[in-house]
PDB file of C-alpha atoms in Angstrom:
ATOM      1  CA  MET I   1      23.597   3.538  34.079  1.00 79.00           C
ATOM      2  CA  LEU I   2      24.099   5.912  31.215  1.00 86.00           C
ATOM      3  CA  PHE I   3      24.846   2.971  29.028  1.00 89.00           C
ATOM      4  CA  GLN I   4      21.721   1.390  29.223  1.00 87.00           C
ATOM      5  CA  LEU I   5      20.207   4.754  28.525  1.00 88.00           C
ATOM      6  CA  LEU I   6      22.205   5.155  25.496  1.00 92.00           C
ATOM      7  CA  VAL I   7      21.942   1.451  24.528  1.00 92.00           C
ATOM      8  CA  GLY I   8      17.322   2.010  25.090  1.00 91.00           C
ATOM      9  CA  LEU I   9      18.370   5.657  22.562  1.00 92.00           C
ATOM     10  CA  ALA I  10      19.694   3.770  20.555  1.00 94.00           C
ATOM     11  CA  VAL I  11      16.871   0.829  19.803  1.00 94.00           C
ATOM     12  CA  SER I  12      14.350   3.451  20.389  1.00 93.00           C
ATOM     13  CA  ALA I  13      15.873   5.351  17.440  1.00 94.00           C
ATOM     14  CA  ILE I  14      15.875   2.529  15.213  1.00 94.00           C
ATOM     15  CA  ASN I  15      12.299   1.675  16.079  1.00 92.00           C
ATOM     16  CA  ILE I  16      11.581   5.619  15.342  1.00 93.00           C
ATOM     17  CA  VAL I  17      13.064   5.021  11.790  1.00 94.00           C
ATOM     18  CA  ILE I  18      11.205   1.489  11.180  1.00 94.00           C
ATOM     19  CA  HIS I  19       7.883   3.410  12.095  1.00 91.00           C
ATOM     20  CA  SER I  20       8.618   6.189   9.878  1.00 91.00           C
ATOM     21  CA  LEU I  21       9.124   4.289   6.822  1.00 91.00           C
ATOM     22  CA  PHE I  22       6.054   2.087   7.680  1.00 89.00           C
ATOM     23  CA  THR I  23       3.740   5.623   8.334  1.00 89.00           C
ATOM     24  CA  VAL I  24       4.968   7.156   4.380  1.00 87.00           C
ATOM     25  CA  ALA I  25       3.935   3.526   3.132  1.00 84.00           C
ATOM     26  CA  VAL I  26       0.871   4.337   4.653  1.00 82.00           C
ATOM     27  CA  ILE I  27       0.536   7.614   3.379  1.00 80.00           C
ATOM     28  CA  GLY I  28       1.573   6.215  -0.145  1.00 81.00           C
ATOM     29  CA  LEU I  29      -1.412   4.196   0.149  1.00 76.00           C
ATOM     30  CA  VAL I  30      -4.045   6.629   1.242  1.00 74.00           C
ATOM     31  CA  ARG I  31      -2.466   8.621  -1.789  1.00 70.00           C
ATOM     32  CA  LYS I  32      -2.745   5.570  -4.378  1.00 73.00           C
ATOM     33  CA  VAL I  33      -5.831   3.848  -3.328  1.00 69.00           C
ATOM     34  CA  ALA I  34      -8.184   6.210  -1.106  1.00 59.00           C
ATOM     35  CA  LEU I  35      -7.506   9.480  -3.425  1.00 57.00           C
ATOM     36  CA  SER I  36      -7.901   8.340  -6.417  1.00 61.00           C
ATOM     37  CA  ALA I  37     -10.131   5.908  -6.036  1.00 57.00           C
ATOM     38  CA  SER I  38     -14.213   6.557  -6.199  1.00 59.00           C
ATOM     39  CA  GLY I  39     -16.184   3.430  -5.666  1.00 60.00           C
ATOM     40  CA  ARG I  40     -18.503   2.431  -2.659  1.00 65.00           C
ATOM     41  CA  PHE I  41     -17.472   4.774   0.284  1.00 64.00           C
ATOM     42  CA  GLY I  42     -18.216   2.191   3.196  1.00 63.00           C
ATOM     43  CA  LEU I  43     -16.069  -0.894   1.426  1.00 66.00           C
ATOM     44  CA  GLN I  44     -12.851   1.528   1.059  1.00 73.00           C
ATOM     45  CA  LEU I  45     -13.075   3.290   4.579  1.00 77.00           C
ATOM     46  CA  SER I  46     -12.864  -0.460   5.615  1.00 79.00           C
ATOM     47  CA  GLY I  47     -10.399  -1.174   3.686  1.00 79.00           C
ATOM     48  CA  MET I  48      -7.999   1.885   3.879  1.00 81.00           C
ATOM     49  CA  MET I  49      -8.406   0.694   8.089  1.00 84.00           C
ATOM     50  CA  VAL I  50      -7.827  -2.618   7.578  1.00 86.00           C
ATOM     51  CA  ALA I  51      -5.232  -1.888   5.600  1.00 85.00           C
ATOM     52  CA  THR I  52      -3.326   0.790   7.555  1.00 88.00           C
ATOM     53  CA  ALA I  53      -3.681  -1.251  10.797  1.00 90.00           C
ATOM     54  CA  LEU I  54      -2.180  -4.108   9.721  1.00 90.00           C
ATOM     55  CA  ILE I  55       0.727  -2.090   8.182  1.00 90.00           C
ATOM     56  CA  LEU I  56       1.202  -0.469  11.586  1.00 92.00           C
ATOM     57  CA  MET I  57       0.788  -4.062  13.190  1.00 93.00           C
ATOM     58  CA  VAL I  58       3.790  -4.800  10.907  1.00 93.00           C
ATOM     59  CA  ALA I  59       5.896  -2.108  11.844  1.00 94.00           C
ATOM     60  CA  HIS I  60       4.941  -2.570  15.419  1.00 94.00           C
ATOM     61  CA  THR I  61       5.841  -6.635  15.321  1.00 95.00           C
ATOM     62  CA  LEU I  62       9.137  -6.007  13.808  1.00 95.00           C
ATOM     63  CA  GLU I  63       9.923  -2.925  16.235  1.00 95.00           C
ATOM     64  CA  ILE I  64       9.566  -5.822  18.959  1.00 95.00           C
ATOM     65  CA  VAL I  65      12.012  -7.877  16.848  1.00 95.00           C
ATOM     66  CA  VAL I  66      14.204  -5.329  17.178  1.00 95.00           C
ATOM     67  CA  TRP I  67      14.063  -4.786  21.044  1.00 94.00           C
ATOM     68  CA  SER I  68      14.273  -8.848  20.784  1.00 94.00           C
ATOM     69  CA  LEU I  69      17.418  -9.120  18.752  1.00 94.00           C
ATOM     70  CA  ALA I  70      18.869  -6.018  21.524  1.00 94.00           C
ATOM     71  CA  TYR I  71      17.674  -7.798  24.360  1.00 93.00           C
ATOM     72  CA  LEU I  72      19.792 -10.997  23.197  1.00 93.00           C
ATOM     73  CA  ALA I  73      23.128  -8.792  22.353  1.00 93.00           C
ATOM     74  CA  ILE I  74      23.317  -7.020  25.877  1.00 93.00           C
ATOM     75  CA  GLY I  75      22.156 -10.337  27.423  1.00 93.00           C
ATOM     76  CA  ALA I  76      19.547  -8.017  29.292  1.00 92.00           C
ATOM     77  CA  ALA I  77      16.836 -11.231  29.820  1.00 89.00           C
ATOM     78  CA  PRO I  78      17.321 -13.926  31.886  1.00 88.00           C
ATOM     79  CA  ALA I  79      18.766 -17.178  31.411  1.00 88.00           C
ATOM     80  CA  GLY I  80      15.997 -19.278  29.366  1.00 89.00           C
ATOM     81  CA  SER I  81      13.695 -16.640  28.869  1.00 89.00           C
ATOM     82  CA  ASP I  82      11.569 -16.321  25.710  1.00 92.00           C
ATOM     83  CA  LEU I  83      13.137 -13.139  24.081  1.00 92.00           C
ATOM     84  CA  LEU I  84      10.685 -12.537  21.742  1.00 93.00           C
ATOM     85  CA  TYR I  85       7.806 -12.308  24.931  1.00 92.00           C
ATOM     86  CA  PHE I  86      10.069  -9.991  26.809  1.00 91.00           C
ATOM     87  CA  ALA I  87      10.281  -8.124  24.316  1.00 92.00           C
ATOM     88  CA  PHE I  88       6.641  -8.020  23.622  1.00 91.00           C
ATOM     89  CA  VAL I  89       5.332  -7.384  27.067  1.00 90.00           C
ATOM     90  CA  ASN I  90       8.060  -4.818  27.798  1.00 89.00           C
ATOM     91  CA  TYR I  91       7.442  -2.559  24.440  1.00 91.00           C
ATOM     92  CA  THR I  92       3.042  -2.951  24.966  1.00 87.00           C
ATOM     93  CA  THR I  93       3.508  -2.582  28.936  1.00 81.00           C
ATOM     94  CA  LEU I  94       5.888  -2.559  31.885  1.00 69.00           C
ATOM     95  CA  GLY I  95       5.923  -6.343  31.480  1.00 69.00           C
ATOM     96  CA  TYR I  96       3.794  -8.597  33.522  1.00 72.00           C
ATOM     97  CA  GLY I  97       6.515  -9.361  36.020  1.00 75.00           C
ATOM     98  CA  ASP I  98       6.855 -12.347  35.237  1.00 80.00           C
ATOM     99  CA  VAL I  99      10.048 -11.501  33.143  1.00 82.00           C
ATOM    100  CA  ILE I 100      12.212  -8.876  34.446  1.00 84.00           C
ATOM    101  CA  PRO I 101      15.680  -7.389  33.156  1.00 87.00           C
ATOM    102  CA  VAL I 102      18.985  -9.117  34.660  1.00 89.00           C
ATOM    103  CA  LYS I 103      19.928  -6.333  37.254  1.00 89.00           C
ATOM    104  CA  GLN I 104      22.272  -4.564  35.477  1.00 90.00           C
ATOM    105  CA  TRP I 105      19.986  -3.948  32.615  1.00 90.00           C
ATOM    106  CA  LEU I 106      16.902  -2.986  34.530  1.00 88.00           C
ATOM    107  CA  LEU I 107      16.440   0.231  33.201  1.00 89.00           C
ATOM    108  CA  VAL I 108      15.993  -1.082  29.640  1.00 89.00           C
ATOM    109  CA  GLY I 109      12.560  -2.258  30.484  1.00 87.00           C
ATOM    110  CA  PRO I 110      10.835   0.748  30.877  1.00 88.00           C
ATOM    111  CA  MET I 111      12.797   1.904  28.199  1.00 90.00           C
ATOM    112  CA  ALA I 112      11.440  -0.213  25.973  1.00 91.00           C
ATOM    113  CA  ALA I 113       7.757   0.545  27.567  1.00 91.00           C
ATOM    114  CA  MET I 114       8.306   3.916  26.563  1.00 91.00           C
ATOM    115  CA  ASN I 115       9.406   3.611  23.056  1.00 93.00           C
ATOM    116  CA  GLY I 116       6.114   1.535  22.642  1.00 93.00           C
ATOM    117  CA  ILE I 117       3.699   4.070  24.237  1.00 93.00           C
ATOM    118  CA  LEU I 118       5.192   6.174  22.131  1.00 93.00           C
ATOM    119  CA  MET I 119       4.929   4.269  19.169  1.00 93.00           C
ATOM    120  CA  PHE I 120       1.046   3.030  19.617  1.00 94.00           C
ATOM    121  CA  GLY I 121       0.819   6.410  20.041  1.00 94.00           C
ATOM    122  CA  TRP I 122       2.207   7.090  16.545  1.00 93.00           C
ATOM    123  CA  SER I 123       0.020   4.877  15.257  1.00 93.00           C
ATOM    124  CA  THR I 124      -3.175   5.782  16.559  1.00 94.00           C
ATOM    125  CA  ALA I 125      -2.504   9.931  14.948  1.00 93.00           C
ATOM    126  CA  VAL I 126      -1.902   7.866  11.650  1.00 91.00           C
ATOM    127  CA  LEU I 127      -5.357   5.954  11.881  1.00 90.00           C
ATOM    128  CA  PHE I 128      -7.150   9.092  12.393  1.00 91.00           C
ATOM    129  CA  GLU I 129      -5.281  10.649   9.978  1.00 88.00           C
ATOM    130  CA  VAL I 130      -6.016   8.210   7.516  1.00 85.00           C
ATOM    131  CA  LEU I 131      -9.786   8.198   8.653  1.00 86.00           C
ATOM    132  CA  GLN I 132      -9.839  11.922   8.148  1.00 87.00           C
ATOM    133  CA  LYS I 133      -8.433  11.991   4.737  1.00 82.00           C
ATOM    134  CA  THR I 134     -10.374   9.157   3.204  1.00 80.00           C
ATOM    135  CA  ILE I 135     -13.439  10.985   4.416  1.00 82.00           C
ATOM    136  CA  GLU I 136     -12.401  13.934   3.679  1.00 83.00           C
ATOM    137  CA  ARG I 137     -11.793  12.574  -0.030  1.00 78.00           C
ATOM    138  CA  GLN I 138     -15.148  10.688  -0.666  1.00 77.00           C
ATOM    139  CA  ALA I 139     -17.299  14.075   0.505  1.00 80.00           C
ATOM    140  CA  ALA I 140     -15.184  16.161  -2.038  1.00 79.00           C
ATOM    141  CA  LEU I 141     -15.825  12.977  -4.769  1.00 75.00           C
ATOM    142  CA  ALA I 142     -19.157  13.134  -3.618  1.00 75.00           C
ATOM    143  CA  LYS I 143     -19.802  16.743  -3.821  1.00 82.00           C
ATOM    144  CA  SER I 144     -18.181  17.248  -7.328  1.00 77.00           C
ATOM    145  CA  ARG I 145     -20.971  14.652  -8.707  1.00 70.00           C
TER     146      ARG I 145
END
């Protein structure tokens, strides 16, 4: 059981690093585009939110692939399972119950779910921050005109 926890924590740590890097990319995007551009507010806000959401979706997809590779490496999925599907349902919830880890790796499913919930919360915070900063910048630009 301790080894399962260590594996889960290691994969979660990799995912946190991935998410950190993509969050930095989002912050860079906001600084370069939203804070320096002036234009139609609605279009700029929509563009920033779409770009932010897409960047975060790429991060989550990459994190799911990392879980999938971890499941392959440790043999956590039952034979014949679609590892990407297995990783996806574990990451986004605790799974549908149609595919569960093999008995000796039962703990990795909840670890992936816990990691996914944390990363989705982090992404939600990033989306709100981008929204807030874009609105604040546009208000400052409108006031200075």
